[in-house]
Coordinates of C-alpha atoms in Angstrom, one line a residue:
X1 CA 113.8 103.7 91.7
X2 CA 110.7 104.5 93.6
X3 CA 108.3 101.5 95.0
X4 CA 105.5 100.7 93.7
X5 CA 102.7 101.1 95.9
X6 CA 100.5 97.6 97.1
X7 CA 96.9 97.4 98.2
X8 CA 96.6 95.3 101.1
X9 CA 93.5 93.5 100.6
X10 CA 93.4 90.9 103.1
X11 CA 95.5 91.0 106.1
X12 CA 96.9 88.0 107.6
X13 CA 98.9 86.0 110.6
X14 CA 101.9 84.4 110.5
X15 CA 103.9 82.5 113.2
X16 CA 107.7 81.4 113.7
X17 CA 109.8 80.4 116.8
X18 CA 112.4 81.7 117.8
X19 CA 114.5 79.7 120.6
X20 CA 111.6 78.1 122.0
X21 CA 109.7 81.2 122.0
X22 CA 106.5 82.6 119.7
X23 CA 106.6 85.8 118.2
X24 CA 103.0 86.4 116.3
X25 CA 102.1 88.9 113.6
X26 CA 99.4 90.0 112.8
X27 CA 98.5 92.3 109.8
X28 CA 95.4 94.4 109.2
X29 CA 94.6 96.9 106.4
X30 CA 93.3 100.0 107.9
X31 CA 92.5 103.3 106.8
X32 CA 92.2 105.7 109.7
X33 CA 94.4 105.9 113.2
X34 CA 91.6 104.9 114.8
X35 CA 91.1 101.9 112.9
X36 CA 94.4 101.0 113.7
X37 CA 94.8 102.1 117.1
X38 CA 91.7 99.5 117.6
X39 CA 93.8 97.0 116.2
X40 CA 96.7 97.1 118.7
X41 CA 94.1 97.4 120.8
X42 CA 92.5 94.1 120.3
X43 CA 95.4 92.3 119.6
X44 CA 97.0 93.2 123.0
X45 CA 93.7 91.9 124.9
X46 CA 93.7 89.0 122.7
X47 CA 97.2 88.0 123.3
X48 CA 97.7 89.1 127.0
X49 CA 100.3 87.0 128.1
X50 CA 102.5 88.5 125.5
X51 CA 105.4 90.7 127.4
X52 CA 105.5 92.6 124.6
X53 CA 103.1 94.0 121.4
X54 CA 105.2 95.7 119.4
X55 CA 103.5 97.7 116.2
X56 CA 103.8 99.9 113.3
X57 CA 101.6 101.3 111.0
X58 CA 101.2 103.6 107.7
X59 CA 98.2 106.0 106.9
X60 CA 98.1 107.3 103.3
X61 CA 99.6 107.2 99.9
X62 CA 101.7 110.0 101.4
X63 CA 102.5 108.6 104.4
X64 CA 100.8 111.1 105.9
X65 CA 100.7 109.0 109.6
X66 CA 103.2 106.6 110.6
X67 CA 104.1 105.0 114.1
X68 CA 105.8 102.1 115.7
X69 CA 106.4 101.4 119.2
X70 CA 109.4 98.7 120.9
X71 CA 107.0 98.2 123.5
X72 CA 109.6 97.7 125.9
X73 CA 112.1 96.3 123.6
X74 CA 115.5 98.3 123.2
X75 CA 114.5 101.6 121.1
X76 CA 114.6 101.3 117.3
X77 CA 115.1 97.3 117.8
X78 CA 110.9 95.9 117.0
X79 CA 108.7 98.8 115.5
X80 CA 111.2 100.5 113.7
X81 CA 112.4 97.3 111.3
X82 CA 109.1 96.4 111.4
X83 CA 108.3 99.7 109.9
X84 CA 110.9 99.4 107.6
X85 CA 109.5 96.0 106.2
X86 CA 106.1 98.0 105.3
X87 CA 107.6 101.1 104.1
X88 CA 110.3 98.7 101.8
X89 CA 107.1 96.7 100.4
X90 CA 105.3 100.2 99.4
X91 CA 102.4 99.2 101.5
X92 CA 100.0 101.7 103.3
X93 CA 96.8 102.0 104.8
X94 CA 98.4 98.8 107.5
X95 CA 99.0 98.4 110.7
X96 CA 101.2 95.1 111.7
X97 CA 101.4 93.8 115.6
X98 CA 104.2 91.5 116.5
X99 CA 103.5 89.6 119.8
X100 CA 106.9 88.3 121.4
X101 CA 108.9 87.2 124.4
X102 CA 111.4 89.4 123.6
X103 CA 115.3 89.5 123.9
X104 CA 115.2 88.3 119.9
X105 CA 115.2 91.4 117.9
X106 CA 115.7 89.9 114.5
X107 CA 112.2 87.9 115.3
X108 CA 110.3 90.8 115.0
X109 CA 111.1 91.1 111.6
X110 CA 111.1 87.4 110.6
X111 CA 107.5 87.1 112.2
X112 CA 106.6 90.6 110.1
X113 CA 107.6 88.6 106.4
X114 CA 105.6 85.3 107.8
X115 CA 102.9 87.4 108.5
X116 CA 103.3 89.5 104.9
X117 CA 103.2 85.8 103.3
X118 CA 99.9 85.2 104.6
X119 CA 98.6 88.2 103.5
X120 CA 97.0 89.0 100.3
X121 CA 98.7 92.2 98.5
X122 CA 97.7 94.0 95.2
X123 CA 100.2 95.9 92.6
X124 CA 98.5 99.4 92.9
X125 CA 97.2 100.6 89.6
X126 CA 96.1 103.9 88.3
X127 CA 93.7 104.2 85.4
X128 CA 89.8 105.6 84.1
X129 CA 86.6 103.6 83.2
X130 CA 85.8 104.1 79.8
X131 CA 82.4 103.6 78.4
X132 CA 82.4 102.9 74.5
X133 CA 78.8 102.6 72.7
X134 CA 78.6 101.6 68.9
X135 CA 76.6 99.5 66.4
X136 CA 77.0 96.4 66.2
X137 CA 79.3 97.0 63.0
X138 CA 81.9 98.3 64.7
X139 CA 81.9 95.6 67.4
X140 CA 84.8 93.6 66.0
X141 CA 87.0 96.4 65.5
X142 CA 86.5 97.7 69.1
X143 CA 87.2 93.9 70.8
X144 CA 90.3 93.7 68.5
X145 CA 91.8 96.7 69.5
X146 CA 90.9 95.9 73.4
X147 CA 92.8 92.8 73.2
X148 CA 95.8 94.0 71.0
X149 CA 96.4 96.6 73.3
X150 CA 95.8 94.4 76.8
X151 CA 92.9 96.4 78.0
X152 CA 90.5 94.8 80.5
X153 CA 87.3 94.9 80.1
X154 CA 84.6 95.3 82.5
X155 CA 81.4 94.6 80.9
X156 CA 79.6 94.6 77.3
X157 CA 76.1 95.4 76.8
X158 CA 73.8 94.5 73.7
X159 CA 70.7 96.0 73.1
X160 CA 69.9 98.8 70.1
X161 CA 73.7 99.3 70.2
X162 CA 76.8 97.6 72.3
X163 CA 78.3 99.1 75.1
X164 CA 81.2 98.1 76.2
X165 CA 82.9 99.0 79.6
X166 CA 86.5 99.4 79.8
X167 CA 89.3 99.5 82.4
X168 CA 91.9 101.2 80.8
X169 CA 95.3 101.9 82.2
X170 CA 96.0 105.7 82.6
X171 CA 99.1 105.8 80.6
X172 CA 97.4 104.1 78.0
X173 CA 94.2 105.9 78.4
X174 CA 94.8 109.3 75.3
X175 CA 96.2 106.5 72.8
X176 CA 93.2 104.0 73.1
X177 CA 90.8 107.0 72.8
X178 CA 92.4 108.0 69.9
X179 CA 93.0 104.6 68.3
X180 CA 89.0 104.0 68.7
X181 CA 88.2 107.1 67.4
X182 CA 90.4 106.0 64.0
X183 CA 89.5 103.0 64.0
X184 CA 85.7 103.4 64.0
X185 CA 85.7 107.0 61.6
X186 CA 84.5 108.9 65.0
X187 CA 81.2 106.2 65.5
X188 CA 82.2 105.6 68.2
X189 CA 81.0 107.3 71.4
X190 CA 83.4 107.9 74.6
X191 CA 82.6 108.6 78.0
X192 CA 85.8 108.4 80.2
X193 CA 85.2 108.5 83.8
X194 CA 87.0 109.8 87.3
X195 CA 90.4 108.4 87.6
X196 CA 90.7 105.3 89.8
X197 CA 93.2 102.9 91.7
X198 CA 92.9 99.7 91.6
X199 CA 94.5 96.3 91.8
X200 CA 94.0 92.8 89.8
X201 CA 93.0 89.8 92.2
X202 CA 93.5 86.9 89.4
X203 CA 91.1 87.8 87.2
X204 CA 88.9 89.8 89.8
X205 CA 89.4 94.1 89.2
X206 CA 89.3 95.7 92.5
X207 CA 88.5 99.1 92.9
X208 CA 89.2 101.5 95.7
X209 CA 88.1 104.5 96.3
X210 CA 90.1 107.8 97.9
X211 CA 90.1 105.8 101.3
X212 CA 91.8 102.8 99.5
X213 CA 88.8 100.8 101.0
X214 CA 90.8 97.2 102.4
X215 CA 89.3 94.1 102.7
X216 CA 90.0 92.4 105.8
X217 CA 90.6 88.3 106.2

């Protein structure tokens, strides 16, 4: 079974010790190699006394850029499982740097999951903006059929007639069309809009754009 993509939309820091010694992570959402080149960059100058800054990253839904570096550390021993951790967790658009002594490879990791658990991550949706504008008759009939089928919606407008805005999951987007159109004897009007992704922050909708726009802590 394929994972399911996240939206990182705040990064975070997390901390353990390992044998007396710190290994630091610290997670960014990114969305171009320069962004996350930056990153390393900063974190290195930040954390200087750190023998080693170990990092990965992941550009695009496809994957399209991917990296990770030991740093030092035995080949395939820091970046890769921290890769590994972000690939597993269907994140993209990230770049992670673990700051260590070294000589602990499974630290690496374990700071990576602190960090991750600091960090605020979004199920990926896919779906279209709907705009639906009746009279005020039909108002009922349109909220009941929103909530039956668990559609969010985004705004509602009254003024000569109600507008509603919905956010309308894509594999239920053709059925709710059709069930408004039914449901209403073709009153109602329906503009569907561009596809989007988004993800629900409690009751917050956030929408991203192509770049998967993240939101840094």
């Amino acid at each position: 079974m394929e994972t399911a993509s996240k939206i990182l939309y705040e990064g975070g820091q997390g901390e353990i010790i390992e044998k007396k010694s710190r290994f630091i992570a610290n997670i960014f959402p990114v969305t171009t190699e320069e962004e996350a080149l930056e990153k390393i960059t900063a974190m290195r100058k930040k954390y200087y006394d750190a023998r080693h800054n170990c990092f990965a990253y992941i550009l695009g839904e496809n994957k399209d850029t991917v990296r990770c570096s030991d740093d030092g550390e035995p080949s395939g021993t820091a970046g890769r499982p921290m890769l590994d951790i972000l690939d597993g967790q269907g994140i993209y658009n990230v770049v992670a740097v673990v700051l260590g002594t070294g000589g602990l490879v499974r630290a690496y990791s374990g700071a990576m999951k602190e960090g991750l658990n600091h960090c605020v991550l979004l199920e990926k949706e896919t779906g279209y903006p709907l705009t639906v504008t009746v009279d005020y008759n039909e108002v009922g009939k349109i909220q009941y059929l929103a909530r039956t089928n668990e559609i969010h919606e985004l705004s509602c407008e009254y003024g000569n007639e109600v507008v509603f805005r919905f956010l309308v999951p894509e594999e239920k987007i053709d059925s709710f069309e059709t069930a408004l159109t039914e449901k209403t004897a073709a009153k109602a009007k329906l503009e569907r809009g561009e596809k989007l992704c988004y993800g629900f922050h409690g009751d917050e909708v956030i929408q991203m754009d192509k770049r998967q726009e993240g939101k840094e802590s």
